[in-house]
Amino acid sequence: MVADIKNKIAFTLARVVNSKSIAKTLLLWIVFFSSLITITLSAVQLFIDYQLEVDAINKRLDEIESSYKGIVEASLWNVDVEQLEIQMDAIKRLPDIESVIVQELGGSNGAITLKKGVLKSVEQQRKYMLTRVDGDEEIHIGDLYVEVSINAIYQRLFNKALTIMLVQGIKTFFVSFFILYVFYRLVTRHIISIEQFLRNINMRESFSSLELSRKPNIKSDELDHLVSAYNSMIIDLRRSYDDIRTVNKQLKKDIVARKQAQAEVKLLNDELENRVLLRTAELEAANKELNSFCYSVSHDLRAPLRRVEGFRRTFSEEFSSRLDPQGMHYLSRMEACTSEMNAMIDSFLVLSKSTSAELNIEDVNLSEVANRVIHQLVESDGSRNVSVTIQKNIVIPCDARLVELLLTNLLDNAWKYSSKNSEAAISFYRRKKKGEYIYIVEDNGAGFNMEFADNLFSPFTRLHKLSDFQGVGIGLATVKRVVARHGGRVWAESAVGEGAKFHFTLSPPKFTLQGEI
């Protein structure tokens, strides 16, 4: 029975020491901590013992003064060398006393000097003054030197430390390995069995419950809880595995269907790409035809207009003296109509260019563009007193030519429709709303009825009489085309007699903003 237990312990210790296990780490920590505590407590104990030894030496030196000094003084006074040597031998035999010296005063002429022992390493020396009382006077007759060595103390402390370390080391060894064996029996071997059980699990086969090979406990411990949690987990794992297998089967079907769908999408994309290329080619051809048509129409319309204007001018020069006021009125109406037709043709060409021209995106300072347009308007009509406010440093990436056309139309409208206000005011600024910059051209002019705002940006649409404000109704249509080319929006807010606000946004490719307000 005892032999079996010894064999089991030896087998357990060998297995733990030769493996990288928690038990081995535990053993190392037990040895380390026990050694640290042993060394610390031993150091404290040795320090206390050292202090006690030193105190004992000091006490022994004090006893020499009380027990031997008087006899030594009497012997030295009586010059009893034999008695002096006896007393010195007695002092020398005391523990830790290495040397005793008696020296009589009086120089080298017959003075007594006796010495017992040789001091190899002096750590402490005590000097006793030898005196003799003669009447009321105390005479100094010599000195007694007692020299002490603490080498013996060090040797005793060393032997004691060695004994403590040896005993504690043996105790730590047996306690550590006993704890290790208990830990192995209670924990490690069950963890190893759990590991082997988990390694042998086959997901394709039915799962068995985990059971530990030990006696049932009255109260459940951590290992029981671990086993219970594992058995619960293994049931859920099996259920999840079955669900995953079902999902995988369905996923395979979905993958096949997806591949078929991808093939169909690829065919549709190829067909769509071909259609896009075809429609793009058709659109480019249509644009070219539209440009050709615009220039052709412009040329074909301008030629008759030039002839009509030439005939009108010749008729006016040759027959104006013969015409009555009604006839001259008809001639002036003819001139106005030809001028209006020329303006409509020019606006038609501008609208066509704003639709088909290629965008050239670059950083443009809209504030400078607006100032330049206002300067041109002031030069053309310097008699007006208009208050103009333009926000500084509005810089955005856009097509400089098209955006200048946009601002020219908006500011020209603001200038025109505020002409009947003696205190006309025009503003250009931007505001940020919900992360988007909105650019605004505002005036305090005639305004318009918002019921007709839907038709405001249609070509050749006017909301005011020609007799009130000149124009052909193509400017705002051009504005809408330019904004659309930049991926933005344009809208207006107004009331009759209260001016108008035209809002627009610009979002060209790689849109970045500079010049924050």
Short mmCIF file of C-alpha atoms in Angstrom, two decimals:
data_model
loop_
_atom_site.label_atom_id
_atom_site.label_comp_id
_atom_site.label_asym_id
_atom_site.label_seq_id
_atom_site.Cartn_x
_atom_site.Cartn_y
_atom_site.Cartn_z
CA MET A 1 0.00 0.00 0.00
CA VAL A 2 2.75 2.43 1.02
CA ALA A 3 4.82 1.38 -1.99
CA ASP A 4 1.88 2.10 -4.32
CA ILE A 5 1.43 5.55 -2.84
CA LYS A 6 5.16 6.27 -3.21
CA ASN A 7 5.09 5.11 -6.82
CA LYS A 8 2.07 7.29 -7.58
CA ILE A 9 3.69 10.32 -5.99
CA ALA A 10 6.97 9.70 -7.84
CA PHE A 11 5.12 9.24 -11.15
CA THR A 12 3.10 12.40 -10.54
CA LEU A 13 6.17 14.48 -9.66
CA ALA A 14 8.11 13.19 -12.64
CA ARG A 15 5.24 13.98 -14.98
CA VAL A 16 4.82 17.50 -13.60
CA VAL A 17 8.53 18.36 -13.58
CA ASN A 18 9.03 17.16 -17.16
CA SER A 19 6.03 19.06 -18.55
CA LYS A 20 5.01 22.66 -19.09
CA SER A 21 1.99 22.65 -16.81
CA ILE A 22 0.18 24.86 -14.34
CA ALA A 23 1.32 22.55 -11.54
CA LYS A 24 4.96 23.10 -12.45
CA THR A 25 4.43 26.86 -12.45
CA LEU A 26 2.68 26.54 -9.08
CA LEU A 27 5.63 24.56 -7.73
CA LEU A 28 8.09 27.22 -8.85
CA TRP A 29 6.00 29.98 -7.27
CA ILE A 30 5.71 28.04 -3.99
CA VAL A 31 9.48 27.48 -3.86
CA PHE A 32 10.19 31.09 -4.77
CA PHE A 33 7.75 32.56 -2.24
CA SER A 34 8.78 30.17 0.55
CA SER A 35 12.45 30.94 -0.09
CA LEU A 36 11.77 34.66 -0.10
CA ILE A 37 9.87 34.49 3.20
CA THR A 38 12.56 32.22 4.72
CA ILE A 39 15.38 34.54 3.69
CA THR A 40 13.53 37.61 4.92
CA LEU A 41 12.62 36.15 8.32
CA SER A 42 16.08 34.62 8.72
CA ALA A 43 17.70 37.97 8.01
CA VAL A 44 15.49 39.63 10.61
CA GLN A 45 16.26 36.89 13.17
CA LEU A 46 20.02 37.04 12.51
CA PHE A 47 19.99 40.82 12.87
CA ILE A 48 18.20 40.51 16.22
CA ASP A 49 20.68 37.82 17.35
CA TYR A 50 23.59 40.00 16.30
CA GLN A 51 22.23 42.90 18.36
CA LEU A 52 21.79 40.58 21.34
CA GLU A 53 25.38 39.31 21.00
CA VAL A 54 26.75 42.83 20.83
CA ASP A 55 24.68 43.80 23.85
CA ALA A 56 26.06 40.75 25.72
CA ILE A 57 29.64 41.83 24.90
CA ASN A 58 28.97 45.36 26.17
CA LYS A 59 27.43 43.94 29.33
CA ARG A 60 30.45 41.67 29.80
CA LEU A 61 32.77 44.68 29.43
CA ASP A 62 30.73 46.52 32.05
CA GLU A 63 31.06 43.51 34.37
CA ILE A 64 34.88 43.64 33.93
CA GLU A 65 34.84 47.20 35.27
CA SER A 66 32.77 46.23 38.28
CA SER A 67 34.45 42.85 39.01
CA TYR A 68 38.09 43.03 37.95
CA LYS A 69 39.09 46.68 37.80
CA GLY A 70 39.51 47.13 41.57
CA ILE A 71 41.72 44.04 41.95
CA VAL A 72 43.84 45.08 38.95
CA GLU A 73 44.27 48.58 40.44
CA ALA A 74 45.39 47.14 43.80
CA SER A 75 47.79 44.68 42.19
CA LEU A 76 49.30 47.37 39.96
CA TRP A 77 49.75 49.73 42.93
CA ASN A 78 51.43 47.01 44.94
CA VAL A 79 53.43 45.93 41.88
CA ASP A 80 52.07 42.40 42.28
CA VAL A 81 52.82 41.11 38.77
CA GLU A 82 51.72 37.58 39.57
CA GLN A 83 48.30 38.74 40.75
CA LEU A 84 48.02 40.97 37.68
CA GLU A 85 48.64 38.01 35.39
CA ILE A 86 46.07 35.92 37.23
CA GLN A 87 43.43 38.63 36.80
CA MET A 88 44.38 39.16 33.17
CA ASP A 89 44.09 35.41 32.49
CA ALA A 90 40.66 35.43 34.10
CA ILE A 91 39.55 38.32 31.90
CA LYS A 92 41.10 36.64 28.82
CA ARG A 93 39.06 33.49 29.41
CA LEU A 94 35.80 35.43 29.14
CA PRO A 95 33.89 34.82 25.82
CA ASP A 96 34.95 36.93 22.79
CA ILE A 97 37.89 38.55 24.69
CA GLU A 98 40.92 38.42 22.40
CA SER A 99 43.47 40.65 24.16
CA VAL A 100 44.07 42.17 27.64
CA ILE A 101 46.74 44.81 28.24
CA VAL A 102 47.79 46.50 31.50
CA GLN A 103 50.04 49.50 31.15
CA GLU A 104 51.50 51.45 34.07
CA LEU A 105 52.09 55.16 33.76
CA GLY A 106 55.61 56.51 34.15
CA GLY A 107 57.24 56.09 30.79
CA SER A 108 59.73 53.41 29.89
CA ASN A 109 61.85 53.52 33.08
CA GLY A 110 60.65 50.47 35.00
CA ALA A 111 56.96 50.89 34.05
CA ILE A 112 54.96 47.67 34.01
CA THR A 113 53.34 46.61 30.74
CA LEU A 114 51.62 43.23 30.56
CA LYS A 115 49.74 41.74 27.56
CA LYS A 116 47.64 38.60 27.23
CA GLY A 117 46.47 37.40 23.80
CA VAL A 118 46.90 38.67 20.21
CA LEU A 119 44.04 40.41 18.42
CA LYS A 120 43.69 39.48 14.78
CA SER A 121 40.74 41.71 13.92
CA VAL A 122 39.80 44.42 16.38
CA GLU A 123 36.13 45.40 16.22
CA GLN A 124 35.68 46.90 19.70
CA GLN A 125 38.06 48.10 22.44
CA ARG A 126 37.34 49.29 25.96
CA LYS A 127 39.78 51.37 28.00
CA TYR A 128 39.60 51.43 31.79
CA MET A 129 41.45 54.11 33.74
CA LEU A 130 43.29 52.59 36.74
CA THR A 131 43.43 54.98 39.72
CA ARG A 132 44.43 55.06 43.38
CA VAL A 133 42.93 57.29 46.04
CA ASP A 134 45.51 58.97 48.23
CA GLY A 135 43.66 61.05 50.79
CA ASP A 136 41.36 63.35 48.90
CA GLU A 137 43.32 62.98 45.70
CA GLU A 138 42.68 60.32 43.00
CA ILE A 139 45.93 59.34 41.29
CA HIS A 140 45.98 57.92 37.71
CA ILE A 141 48.38 54.97 37.94
CA GLY A 142 47.76 53.20 34.63
CA ASP A 143 45.29 51.85 32.04
CA LEU A 144 43.59 48.54 31.39
CA TYR A 145 42.79 47.77 27.71
CA VAL A 146 40.33 45.01 26.85
CA GLU A 147 40.04 44.24 23.16
CA VAL A 148 37.10 42.23 21.78
CA SER A 149 36.73 40.40 18.44
CA ILE A 150 33.30 39.62 16.99
CA ASN A 151 34.53 36.96 14.54
CA ALA A 152 33.06 34.33 16.82
CA ILE A 153 29.72 36.11 16.66
CA TYR A 154 29.85 36.05 12.86
CA GLN A 155 30.72 32.36 12.89
CA ARG A 156 27.84 31.55 15.24
CA LEU A 157 25.42 33.60 13.14
CA PHE A 158 26.67 31.93 9.96
CA ASN A 159 26.20 28.47 11.41
CA LYS A 160 22.74 29.43 12.60
CA ALA A 161 21.81 30.85 9.18
CA LEU A 162 23.08 27.72 7.45
CA THR A 163 21.01 25.55 9.81
CA ILE A 164 17.89 27.66 9.26
CA MET A 165 18.27 27.61 5.44
CA LEU A 166 18.86 23.88 5.42
CA VAL A 167 15.87 23.11 7.65
CA GLN A 168 13.61 25.55 5.83
CA GLY A 169 14.77 24.29 2.44
CA ILE A 170 13.94 20.68 3.35
CA LYS A 171 10.60 21.77 4.78
CA THR A 172 9.81 23.88 1.68
CA PHE A 173 10.76 20.98 -0.57
CA PHE A 174 8.42 18.51 1.09
CA VAL A 175 5.58 21.03 1.58
CA SER A 176 5.83 22.18 -2.04
CA PHE A 177 5.76 18.70 -3.47
CA PHE A 178 2.94 17.72 -1.14
CA ILE A 179 0.89 20.72 -2.32
CA LEU A 180 1.83 19.83 -5.88
CA TYR A 181 0.65 16.27 -5.43
CA VAL A 182 -2.62 17.42 -3.85
CA PHE A 183 -3.14 19.94 -6.66
CA TYR A 184 -2.50 17.24 -9.22
CA ARG A 185 -4.96 14.86 -7.58
CA LEU A 186 -7.66 17.51 -7.19
CA VAL A 187 -7.24 19.60 -10.35
CA THR A 188 -4.51 18.80 -12.85
CA ARG A 189 -5.41 15.21 -13.65
CA HIS A 190 -9.02 16.21 -14.27
CA ILE A 191 -7.92 19.01 -16.58
CA ILE A 192 -5.77 16.49 -18.49
CA SER A 193 -8.75 14.12 -18.80
CA ILE A 194 -10.92 17.02 -20.04
CA GLU A 195 -8.24 17.89 -22.59
CA GLN A 196 -8.08 14.30 -23.85
CA PHE A 197 -11.88 14.16 -24.01
CA LEU A 198 -12.02 17.34 -26.08
CA ARG A 199 -9.31 16.10 -28.45
CA ASN A 200 -11.33 12.97 -29.20
CA ILE A 201 -14.55 14.84 -30.07
CA ASN A 202 -15.76 14.24 -33.61
CA MET A 203 -18.27 16.80 -34.79
CA ARG A 204 -19.79 14.34 -37.27
CA GLU A 205 -20.62 11.82 -34.56
CA SER A 206 -22.97 12.03 -31.61
CA PHE A 207 -21.61 13.75 -28.54
CA SER A 208 -21.23 12.05 -25.16
CA SER A 209 -21.44 13.80 -21.80
CA LEU A 210 -18.27 14.66 -19.92
CA GLU A 211 -17.78 12.92 -16.58
CA LEU A 212 -14.84 13.12 -14.15
CA SER A 213 -13.37 9.94 -12.63
CA ARG A 214 -13.68 10.86 -8.95
CA LYS A 215 -15.98 10.34 -6.03
CA PRO A 216 -19.12 12.48 -6.06
CA ASN A 217 -18.89 15.51 -3.79
CA ILE A 218 -21.55 16.51 -1.32
CA LYS A 219 -21.22 20.09 -2.55
CA SER A 220 -20.38 21.03 -6.10
CA ASP A 221 -16.98 22.64 -6.64
CA GLU A 222 -15.48 24.56 -9.57
CA LEU A 223 -14.73 21.40 -11.58
CA ASP A 224 -18.33 20.24 -11.22
CA HIS A 225 -19.50 23.61 -12.44
CA LEU A 226 -17.05 23.40 -15.37
CA VAL A 227 -18.32 19.95 -16.35
CA SER A 228 -21.94 21.09 -16.08
CA ALA A 229 -21.24 24.17 -18.18
CA TYR A 230 -19.42 22.07 -20.77
CA ASN A 231 -22.27 19.55 -21.05
CA SER A 232 -24.72 22.42 -21.52
CA MET A 233 -22.41 23.99 -24.08
CA ILE A 234 -21.98 20.71 -25.97
CA ILE A 235 -25.76 20.41 -26.36
CA ASP A 236 -25.96 23.94 -27.74
CA LEU A 237 -22.91 23.26 -29.90
CA ARG A 238 -24.51 20.18 -31.41
CA ARG A 239 -27.68 22.10 -32.10
CA SER A 240 -25.65 24.93 -33.66
CA TYR A 241 -23.66 22.44 -35.73
CA ASP A 242 -26.85 20.93 -37.09
CA ASP A 243 -28.14 24.41 -37.87
CA ILE A 244 -24.89 25.28 -39.62
CA ARG A 245 -25.07 22.14 -41.73
CA THR A 246 -28.61 23.05 -42.74
CA VAL A 247 -27.54 26.60 -43.50
CA ASN A 248 -24.54 25.35 -45.49
CA LYS A 249 -26.79 23.20 -47.62
CA GLN A 250 -29.05 26.14 -48.24
CA LEU A 251 -26.01 28.34 -48.83
CA LYS A 252 -24.74 25.98 -51.52
CA LYS A 253 -28.06 26.29 -53.27
CA ASP A 254 -27.91 30.07 -52.87
CA ILE A 255 -24.36 30.14 -54.27
CA VAL A 256 -25.50 28.25 -57.35
CA ALA A 257 -28.44 30.60 -57.73
CA ARG A 258 -26.18 33.59 -57.16
CA LYS A 259 -23.72 32.43 -59.79
CA GLN A 260 -26.59 32.06 -62.22
CA ALA A 261 -27.83 35.52 -61.24
CA GLN A 262 -24.32 36.95 -61.64
CA ALA A 263 -24.10 35.44 -65.09
CA GLU A 264 -27.45 36.98 -65.97
CA VAL A 265 -26.38 40.32 -64.46
CA LYS A 266 -23.18 40.21 -66.48
CA LEU A 267 -25.18 39.63 -69.64
CA LEU A 268 -27.51 42.48 -68.71
CA ASN A 269 -24.54 44.73 -67.87
CA ASP A 270 -22.90 43.94 -71.16
CA GLU A 271 -26.16 44.67 -72.94
CA LEU A 272 -26.63 47.85 -70.90
CA GLU A 273 -23.07 48.95 -71.60
CA ASN A 274 -23.64 48.42 -75.31
CA ARG A 275 -26.84 50.41 -75.05
CA VAL A 276 -25.06 53.19 -73.12
CA LEU A 277 -22.33 53.32 -75.75
CA LEU A 278 -24.97 53.40 -78.47
CA ARG A 279 -27.00 56.08 -76.72
CA THR A 280 -23.83 58.06 -75.97
CA ALA A 281 -22.87 57.96 -79.61
CA GLU A 282 -26.42 58.97 -80.54
CA LEU A 283 -26.33 61.78 -77.97
CA GLU A 284 -22.99 63.06 -79.25
CA ALA A 285 -24.32 62.95 -82.77
CA ALA A 286 -27.51 64.73 -81.66
CA ASN A 287 -25.45 67.40 -79.88
CA LYS A 288 -23.37 67.92 -82.97
CA GLU A 289 -26.52 68.13 -85.06
CA LEU A 290 -28.05 70.51 -82.49
CA ASN A 291 -24.99 72.76 -82.61
CA SER A 292 -25.02 72.68 -86.37
CA PHE A 293 -28.73 73.38 -86.29
CA CYS A 294 -28.28 76.31 -83.90
CA TYR A 295 -25.58 77.93 -85.97
CA SER A 296 -27.52 77.19 -89.13
CA VAL A 297 -30.71 78.66 -87.70
CA SER A 298 -28.76 81.64 -86.41
CA HIS A 299 -27.20 82.24 -89.83
CA ASP A 300 -30.42 81.61 -91.72
CA LEU A 301 -32.41 83.90 -89.43
CA ARG A 302 -29.83 86.67 -89.30
CA ALA A 303 -29.57 86.97 -93.09
CA PRO A 304 -33.27 87.93 -93.63
CA LEU A 305 -33.09 90.18 -90.56
CA ARG A 306 -30.09 91.98 -91.98
CA ARG A 307 -31.92 92.47 -95.30
CA VAL A 308 -35.05 93.73 -93.54
CA GLU A 309 -32.95 96.09 -91.40
CA GLY A 310 -31.07 97.25 -94.54
CA PHE A 311 -34.29 97.96 -96.40
CA ARG A 312 -35.70 99.75 -93.34
CA ARG A 313 -32.59 101.90 -93.00
CA THR A 314 -32.61 102.76 -96.78
CA PHE A 315 -36.31 103.50 -96.71
CA SER A 316 -35.87 105.72 -93.65
CA GLU A 317 -32.98 107.64 -95.20
CA GLU A 318 -34.69 108.21 -98.58
CA PHE A 319 -38.35 108.60 -97.63
CA SER A 320 -38.40 109.80 -94.03
CA SER A 321 -39.14 113.39 -95.19
CA ARG A 322 -42.24 112.17 -96.91
CA LEU A 323 -43.59 110.11 -94.02
CA ASP A 324 -46.03 111.37 -91.47
CA PRO A 325 -45.51 110.61 -87.73
CA GLN A 326 -47.46 107.38 -88.02
CA GLY A 327 -45.13 106.13 -90.77
CA MET A 328 -42.05 107.02 -88.69
CA HIS A 329 -43.58 105.13 -85.76
CA TYR A 330 -43.90 102.05 -87.96
CA LEU A 331 -40.24 102.32 -88.98
CA SER A 332 -39.11 102.57 -85.33
CA ARG A 333 -41.23 99.53 -84.48
CA MET A 334 -39.54 97.61 -87.30
CA GLU A 335 -36.12 98.56 -85.89
CA ALA A 336 -37.12 97.42 -82.38
CA CYS A 337 -38.44 94.11 -83.68
CA THR A 338 -35.25 93.32 -85.62
CA SER A 339 -33.14 94.19 -82.54
CA GLU A 340 -35.33 91.96 -80.37
CA MET A 341 -35.01 89.11 -82.86
CA ASN A 342 -31.21 89.47 -82.90
CA ALA A 343 -31.18 89.36 -79.09
CA MET A 344 -33.33 86.22 -79.10
CA ILE A 345 -30.95 84.53 -81.57
CA ASP A 346 -27.93 85.46 -79.41
CA SER A 347 -29.68 84.13 -76.28
CA PHE A 348 -30.59 80.93 -78.10
CA LEU A 349 -26.91 80.38 -78.97
CA VAL A 350 -25.83 81.08 -75.38
CA LEU A 351 -28.37 78.57 -74.09
CA SER A 352 -27.10 75.97 -76.54
CA LYS A 353 -23.47 76.51 -75.49
CA SER A 354 -24.32 76.25 -71.78
CA THR A 355 -25.82 72.81 -72.46
CA SER A 356 -23.16 71.28 -74.71
CA ALA A 357 -19.89 72.92 -73.64
CA GLU A 358 -17.34 70.69 -71.85
CA LEU A 359 -16.71 71.48 -68.18
CA ASN A 360 -13.25 72.73 -67.19
CA ILE A 361 -13.15 72.53 -63.38
CA GLU A 362 -10.76 74.86 -61.53
CA ASP A 363 -10.76 76.98 -58.38
CA VAL A 364 -12.74 80.20 -59.09
CA ASN A 365 -13.21 83.19 -56.79
CA LEU A 366 -16.93 83.94 -57.19
CA SER A 367 -16.53 87.17 -55.23
CA GLU A 368 -14.15 88.55 -57.86
CA VAL A 369 -16.45 87.39 -60.67
CA ALA A 370 -19.44 89.10 -59.04
CA ASN A 371 -17.46 92.34 -58.56
CA ARG A 372 -16.41 92.26 -62.21
CA VAL A 373 -20.03 91.82 -63.39
CA ILE A 374 -21.26 94.65 -61.12
CA HIS A 375 -18.49 96.90 -62.45
CA GLN A 376 -19.66 96.25 -66.01
CA LEU A 377 -23.27 97.03 -65.04
CA VAL A 378 -22.22 100.30 -63.36
CA GLU A 379 -20.27 101.33 -66.48
CA SER A 380 -23.30 100.63 -68.67
CA ASP A 381 -25.68 102.59 -66.41
CA GLY A 382 -23.67 104.94 -64.20
CA SER A 383 -26.60 107.20 -63.39
CA ARG A 384 -28.08 104.77 -60.84
CA ASN A 385 -27.29 104.73 -57.12
CA VAL A 386 -27.26 101.04 -56.12
CA SER A 387 -26.01 99.59 -52.81
CA VAL A 388 -24.03 96.43 -53.63
CA THR A 389 -22.83 93.92 -50.98
CA ILE A 390 -20.63 91.02 -52.05
CA GLN A 391 -19.22 88.52 -49.57
CA LYS A 392 -15.44 88.25 -49.81
CA ASN A 393 -13.32 85.24 -50.73
CA ILE A 394 -15.97 82.79 -51.95
CA VAL A 395 -13.73 80.27 -53.73
CA ILE A 396 -15.01 76.98 -55.16
CA PRO A 397 -13.97 74.58 -57.95
CA CYS A 398 -16.20 75.06 -60.99
CA ASP A 399 -16.16 75.98 -64.68
CA ALA A 400 -15.10 79.63 -64.69
CA ARG A 401 -16.74 80.52 -68.02
CA LEU A 402 -20.12 78.96 -67.24
CA VAL A 403 -20.28 80.26 -63.66
CA GLU A 404 -19.48 83.77 -64.87
CA LEU A 405 -22.39 83.40 -67.33
CA LEU A 406 -24.57 82.26 -64.37
CA LEU A 407 -23.68 85.26 -62.18
CA THR A 408 -23.98 87.64 -65.11
CA ASN A 409 -27.59 86.59 -65.73
CA LEU A 410 -28.57 86.65 -62.04
CA LEU A 411 -26.90 89.98 -61.24
CA ASP A 412 -28.15 91.51 -64.49
CA ASN A 413 -31.72 90.48 -63.52
CA ALA A 414 -31.23 91.95 -60.03
CA TRP A 415 -29.89 95.19 -61.57
CA LYS A 416 -32.75 95.35 -64.10
CA TYR A 417 -35.68 94.52 -61.80
CA SER A 418 -34.48 96.90 -59.06
CA SER A 419 -34.15 99.82 -61.50
CA LYS A 420 -37.46 101.39 -60.38
CA ASN A 421 -36.37 101.45 -56.70
CA SER A 422 -34.61 104.68 -55.77
CA GLU A 423 -32.81 102.87 -52.94
CA ALA A 424 -31.89 99.72 -54.85
CA ALA A 425 -29.79 97.10 -53.03
CA ILE A 426 -28.14 93.98 -54.45
CA SER A 427 -26.32 91.29 -52.43
CA PHE A 428 -24.34 88.14 -53.21
CA TYR A 429 -23.38 85.77 -50.37
CA ARG A 430 -23.48 82.16 -49.27
CA ARG A 431 -24.81 80.28 -46.25
CA LYS A 432 -24.27 76.76 -44.94
CA LYS A 433 -27.33 74.62 -44.24
CA LYS A 434 -27.24 70.93 -43.29
CA GLY A 435 -23.63 70.59 -44.48
CA GLU A 436 -24.36 72.19 -47.89
CA TYR A 437 -23.34 75.65 -49.11
CA ILE A 438 -26.11 77.70 -50.71
CA TYR A 439 -25.24 80.75 -52.87
CA ILE A 440 -27.74 83.61 -52.90
CA VAL A 441 -28.30 86.64 -55.16
CA GLU A 442 -30.74 89.02 -53.50
CA ASP A 443 -32.35 92.32 -54.60
CA ASN A 444 -35.14 94.63 -53.40
CA GLY A 445 -36.67 95.12 -56.81
CA ALA A 446 -40.07 94.42 -58.33
CA GLY A 447 -40.27 90.76 -57.29
CA PHE A 448 -42.84 88.34 -58.74
CA ASN A 449 -45.82 86.19 -57.82
CA MET A 450 -44.68 82.79 -56.46
CA GLU A 451 -47.68 81.14 -58.12
CA PHE A 452 -45.78 81.39 -61.42
CA ALA A 453 -42.39 80.28 -59.98
CA ASP A 454 -42.59 76.86 -61.71
CA ASN A 455 -42.35 78.55 -65.14
CA LEU A 456 -39.60 80.92 -64.06
CA PHE A 457 -36.68 78.88 -65.48
CA SER A 458 -38.35 77.85 -68.78
CA PRO A 459 -36.89 79.33 -71.99
CA PHE A 460 -38.59 82.46 -73.40
CA THR A 461 -40.85 82.77 -70.33
CA ARG A 462 -41.46 86.22 -68.84
CA LEU A 463 -43.38 87.20 -65.71
CA HIS A 464 -43.33 90.97 -66.42
CA LYS A 465 -44.44 93.09 -69.33
CA LEU A 466 -41.87 93.97 -71.96
CA SER A 467 -42.83 97.61 -71.56
CA ASP A 468 -41.85 97.45 -67.86
CA PHE A 469 -38.58 95.51 -68.16
CA GLN A 470 -36.64 94.57 -71.30
CA GLY A 471 -35.54 91.00 -72.00
CA VAL A 472 -36.23 87.86 -74.02
CA GLY A 473 -36.75 85.36 -71.16
CA ILE A 474 -33.71 83.19 -71.75
CA GLY A 475 -31.42 84.28 -68.85
CA LEU A 476 -32.90 82.16 -66.04
CA ALA A 477 -33.17 79.16 -68.36
CA THR A 478 -29.42 79.54 -68.97
CA VAL A 479 -28.86 79.77 -65.17
CA LYS A 480 -30.74 76.51 -64.66
CA ARG A 481 -28.69 74.74 -67.36
CA VAL A 482 -25.36 75.94 -65.86
CA VAL A 483 -26.37 74.86 -62.34
CA ALA A 484 -27.52 71.47 -63.63
CA ARG A 485 -24.18 70.99 -65.41
CA HIS A 486 -22.50 71.45 -62.00
CA GLY A 487 -24.78 68.93 -60.27
CA GLY A 488 -26.62 71.60 -58.29
CA ARG A 489 -30.09 73.03 -57.73
CA VAL A 490 -31.62 76.47 -58.28
CA TRP A 491 -34.80 78.01 -56.86
CA ALA A 492 -36.28 81.42 -56.13
CA GLU A 493 -38.18 83.14 -53.32
CA SER A 494 -40.07 86.38 -53.89
CA ALA A 495 -43.14 88.48 -53.35
CA VAL A 496 -44.53 91.22 -55.58
CA GLY A 497 -42.90 94.53 -54.72
CA GLU A 498 -40.56 93.00 -52.10
CA GLY A 499 -37.63 91.90 -54.23
CA ALA A 500 -36.36 88.39 -54.97
CA LYS A 501 -33.83 85.83 -53.71
CA PHE A 502 -32.28 83.36 -56.14
CA HIS A 503 -30.66 80.36 -54.43
CA PHE A 504 -28.35 77.88 -56.12
CA THR A 505 -25.91 75.12 -55.18
CA LEU A 506 -22.86 73.85 -57.04
CA SER A 507 -21.42 70.34 -56.62
CA PRO A 508 -18.93 69.60 -59.41
CA PRO A 509 -16.65 66.51 -59.27
CA LYS A 510 -14.04 66.56 -56.43
CA PHE A 511 -15.94 69.43 -54.87
CA THR A 512 -13.99 71.28 -52.17
CA LEU A 513 -14.62 74.63 -50.55
CA GLN A 514 -12.22 77.43 -49.67
CA GLY A 515 -12.72 80.84 -48.14
CA GLU A 516 -14.94 79.93 -45.18
CA ILE A 517 -16.98 82.83 -43.86
#
